[in-house]
Short mmCIF file of C-alpha atoms in Angstrom, two decimals:
data_model
loop_
_atom_site.label_atom_id
_atom_site.label_comp_id
_atom_site.label_asym_id
_atom_site.label_seq_id
_atom_site.Cartn_x
_atom_site.Cartn_y
_atom_site.Cartn_z
CA MET L 1 -80.51 62.72 152.10
CA THR L 2 -78.68 63.91 148.63
CA ILE L 3 -77.83 61.53 145.40
CA CYS L 4 -74.76 62.18 143.98
CA LEU L 5 -73.67 61.28 140.66
CA ARG L 6 -70.28 60.98 139.48
CA ALA L 7 -68.54 59.51 136.73
CA ALA L 8 -67.50 55.61 137.92
CA THR L 9 -64.07 54.35 138.13
CA ARG L 10 -61.98 51.13 138.23
CA ASP L 11 -63.04 50.70 141.71
CA ASP L 12 -66.63 50.53 141.30
CA ALA L 13 -66.10 47.68 139.14
CA GLY L 14 -67.25 45.17 142.08
CA ASP L 15 -70.80 47.60 142.96
CA MET L 16 -71.46 47.75 139.11
CA ALA L 17 -70.93 44.08 138.37
CA ARG L 18 -73.77 43.52 140.93
CA LEU L 19 -75.94 46.34 140.02
CA VAL L 20 -75.29 45.04 135.81
CA ASN L 21 -77.04 41.58 137.09
CA MET L 22 -79.78 43.27 138.72
CA SER L 23 -80.54 45.59 135.56
CA GLY L 24 -80.25 42.30 133.58
CA GLU L 25 -82.05 40.15 135.46
CA GLY L 26 -79.49 37.41 136.07
CA LEU L 27 -78.36 36.96 132.13
CA PRO L 28 -74.92 38.76 133.09
CA HIS L 29 -74.62 36.34 135.91
CA ALA L 30 -75.55 32.87 133.28
CA LEU L 31 -73.48 34.79 130.36
CA TRP L 32 -70.26 35.49 132.80
CA ALA L 33 -70.79 31.94 134.45
CA ARG L 34 -70.20 30.68 130.91
CA GLN L 35 -66.98 32.51 130.50
CA ALA L 36 -65.38 32.23 133.89
CA GLU L 37 -62.44 29.88 134.71
CA TYR L 38 -63.25 27.08 136.96
CA GLY L 39 -64.32 27.83 140.13
CA GLN L 40 -64.34 31.47 139.27
CA ASP L 41 -67.38 33.55 141.22
CA PRO L 42 -69.09 35.04 137.67
CA ILE L 43 -69.97 38.20 139.86
CA ALA L 44 -66.16 38.33 140.04
CA PHE L 45 -65.73 37.47 136.52
CA GLY L 46 -67.90 40.73 135.45
CA ALA L 47 -66.00 42.86 137.97
CA GLU L 48 -63.02 41.84 135.97
CA ARG L 49 -64.97 42.85 132.28
CA LEU L 50 -66.54 46.06 133.62
CA ALA L 51 -63.10 47.44 135.09
CA ASN L 52 -61.67 47.11 131.33
CA ASP L 53 -61.68 50.17 129.24
CA ASP L 54 -62.93 48.89 126.42
CA GLY L 55 -66.75 47.74 125.29
CA ALA L 56 -69.74 49.24 125.84
CA MET L 57 -70.15 47.47 129.49
CA SER L 58 -66.65 49.70 130.96
CA TRP L 59 -66.33 51.52 133.59
CA ARG L 60 -65.75 54.37 131.28
CA ASN L 61 -69.21 54.47 130.15
CA ALA L 62 -70.81 54.45 133.89
CA THR L 63 -72.28 57.09 136.28
CA VAL L 64 -72.67 55.75 139.57
CA ALA L 65 -75.36 57.49 142.30
CA THR L 66 -74.18 57.95 145.73
CA ILE L 67 -76.21 58.67 149.36
CA GLU L 68 -73.80 59.31 151.80
CA GLY L 69 -70.77 57.88 150.18
CA GLN L 70 -72.67 54.50 149.30
CA THR L 71 -72.87 53.00 146.30
CA ALA L 72 -76.52 53.41 145.48
CA GLY L 73 -77.51 52.84 141.46
CA LEU L 74 -75.48 52.83 138.71
CA LEU L 75 -76.01 53.98 134.73
CA ILE L 76 -74.50 52.76 131.98
CA THR L 77 -75.52 53.91 128.32
CA ASP L 78 -74.05 53.58 124.93
CA GLU L 79 -74.69 55.26 121.79
CA LEU L 80 -76.28 52.40 119.31
CA ALA L 81 -74.92 52.88 116.01
CA GLU L 82 -76.48 54.61 112.75
CA THR L 83 -76.14 50.74 110.78
CA ASP L 84 -77.29 47.49 112.19
CA ALA L 85 -74.67 45.55 113.94
CA GLU L 86 -74.24 42.22 112.49
CA LEU L 87 -74.94 38.73 113.96
CA SER L 88 -72.89 35.97 112.85
CA SER L 89 -72.58 32.68 113.24
CA ASP L 90 -70.50 33.11 116.52
CA THR L 91 -73.05 35.09 118.43
CA HIS L 92 -74.64 33.13 121.21
CA PRO L 93 -78.16 32.53 120.74
CA ILE L 94 -78.78 34.19 123.92
CA VAL L 95 -77.88 38.04 122.71
CA ARG L 96 -79.49 37.35 119.26
CA PRO L 97 -82.90 39.14 120.18
CA LEU L 98 -81.21 41.71 121.96
CA ILE L 99 -79.15 42.59 119.03
CA ARG L 100 -82.04 42.44 116.96
CA LEU L 101 -83.67 44.37 118.77
CA GLU L 102 -81.21 46.96 119.03
CA ASN L 103 -81.02 47.29 115.72
CA MET L 104 -84.27 48.82 115.62
CA ALA L 105 -83.29 51.82 117.62
CA ARG L 106 -80.18 53.05 115.50
CA SER L 107 -78.68 55.93 116.95
CA THR L 108 -80.54 55.82 120.36
CA ARG L 109 -78.67 56.41 123.63
CA THR L 110 -79.67 52.82 124.85
CA LEU L 111 -79.44 52.58 128.67
CA ALA L 112 -77.30 49.44 128.76
CA ALA L 113 -77.67 49.15 132.74
CA LEU L 114 -79.91 51.13 135.01
CA ALA L 115 -80.18 49.62 138.53
CA VAL L 116 -80.32 50.78 141.97
CA PHE L 117 -79.46 48.66 145.48
CA GLU L 118 -82.99 47.71 147.32
CA PRO L 119 -81.83 50.36 150.40
CA PHE L 120 -81.63 52.83 147.68
CA ARG L 121 -85.39 52.23 145.76
CA ARG L 122 -88.27 54.75 145.52
CA LYS L 123 -85.58 57.96 146.78
CA GLY L 124 -85.73 59.57 143.17
CA VAL L 125 -81.95 57.88 142.07
CA ALA L 126 -83.19 56.10 139.06
CA SER L 127 -84.98 59.31 137.91
CA LYS L 128 -82.14 61.31 138.62
CA LEU L 129 -79.50 58.62 136.59
CA LEU L 130 -82.41 58.83 133.69
CA GLN L 131 -81.77 62.27 133.66
CA ARG L 132 -78.50 62.05 133.29
CA ALA L 133 -78.78 59.92 130.63
CA GLU L 134 -80.96 61.85 129.10
CA MET L 135 -79.10 64.82 128.57
CA GLY L 136 -76.56 62.75 126.03
CA ALA L 137 -80.05 61.61 124.32
CA GLY L 138 -79.25 59.85 120.69
CA PRO L 139 -80.44 61.93 117.70
CA ASN L 140 -83.34 59.36 117.74
CA GLY L 141 -83.45 59.61 121.38
CA MET L 142 -83.34 57.14 123.56
CA SER L 143 -84.23 53.14 124.27
CA ALA L 144 -83.95 50.22 126.82
CA ILE L 145 -84.66 46.86 126.65
CA VAL L 146 -86.94 44.66 129.09
CA THR L 147 -88.39 41.46 129.97
CA ASP L 148 -92.02 40.94 129.43
CA LEU L 149 -92.22 40.45 132.96
CA ASN L 150 -90.50 43.26 134.42
CA ASP L 151 -93.29 45.57 135.23
CA ALA L 152 -91.17 47.78 137.56
CA ALA L 153 -88.81 48.49 135.03
CA ALA L 154 -91.62 48.97 132.25
CA ALA L 155 -93.75 51.08 134.34
CA PHE L 156 -90.71 53.22 135.49
CA LEU L 157 -89.62 54.16 131.56
CA ALA L 158 -93.18 54.97 130.95
CA ARG L 159 -93.65 57.55 133.13
CA HIS L 160 -90.75 59.05 131.61
CA GLY L 161 -92.05 58.82 128.22
CA PHE L 162 -90.84 55.75 127.17
CA ALA L 163 -93.10 53.46 124.94
CA HIS L 164 -93.34 49.76 124.03
CA THR L 165 -92.68 50.02 120.24
CA ALA L 166 -91.05 45.63 119.42
CA ASP L 167 -90.96 42.59 121.18
CA LEU L 168 -88.90 39.43 120.62
CA PRO L 169 -88.99 35.91 122.10
CA LEU L 170 -86.06 35.79 124.18
CA VAL L 171 -83.28 32.28 124.09
CA HIS L 172 -83.53 30.40 128.10
CA ALA L 173 -79.99 28.58 127.34
CA ASP L 174 -78.45 28.23 130.39
CA TRP L 175 -80.87 31.28 132.07
CA ASP L 176 -83.19 30.43 134.29
CA THR L 177 -85.57 32.88 134.05
CA PRO L 178 -89.81 32.75 133.61
CA SER L 179 -89.60 35.79 130.61
CA ALA L 180 -90.89 35.08 127.90
CA ALA L 181 -89.39 37.92 125.67
CA TRP L 182 -87.41 41.53 125.16
CA VAL L 183 -88.92 44.10 125.09
CA LEU L 184 -88.01 47.20 123.58
CA MET L 185 -88.59 50.51 124.69
CA ARG L 186 -87.97 53.92 123.04
CA LYS L 187 -88.42 57.54 123.77
CA PRO L 188 -87.96 59.73 120.48
CA ALA L 189 -85.59 62.92 120.84
CA SER L 190 -87.34 65.90 122.15
#
């Protein structure tokens, strides 16, 4: 079994939406449901958003892992700015703690999404995608944000040199999750 990595294309948007939602533990679905037109499937709406050329969560910033021609996993990264992102009165409360944590990780390459479809887990797909991300680490290294109950993601990141550096309470709003906090994990530049 060979894991192949390639740049994503717009045609990957459907798989990307499902994987971004998995990586975000259902938060993307909740946000997309608020933005989608009445009756529109939130995952289909997310796919439309990911097919756009602009923004951090675009196919242009994504790497797809395939095994035997099938999409196995996804990586989306973004380099966080040297200065703090601003919070305005228009910033949805559910994303405020995420922005605050990102502001604690300035100038890092952040893992905006890293997920693997179930049939391809425990085969090295996530590790290979993470290696790709680390090739473009920011001046201050790497960062990722996970929920406090995502023990599998936290353990995976810890095995790859990431450490818990901060946490903030999360806002549930329309998102049904048992988690109570967001956890910032960082890996220093090598």
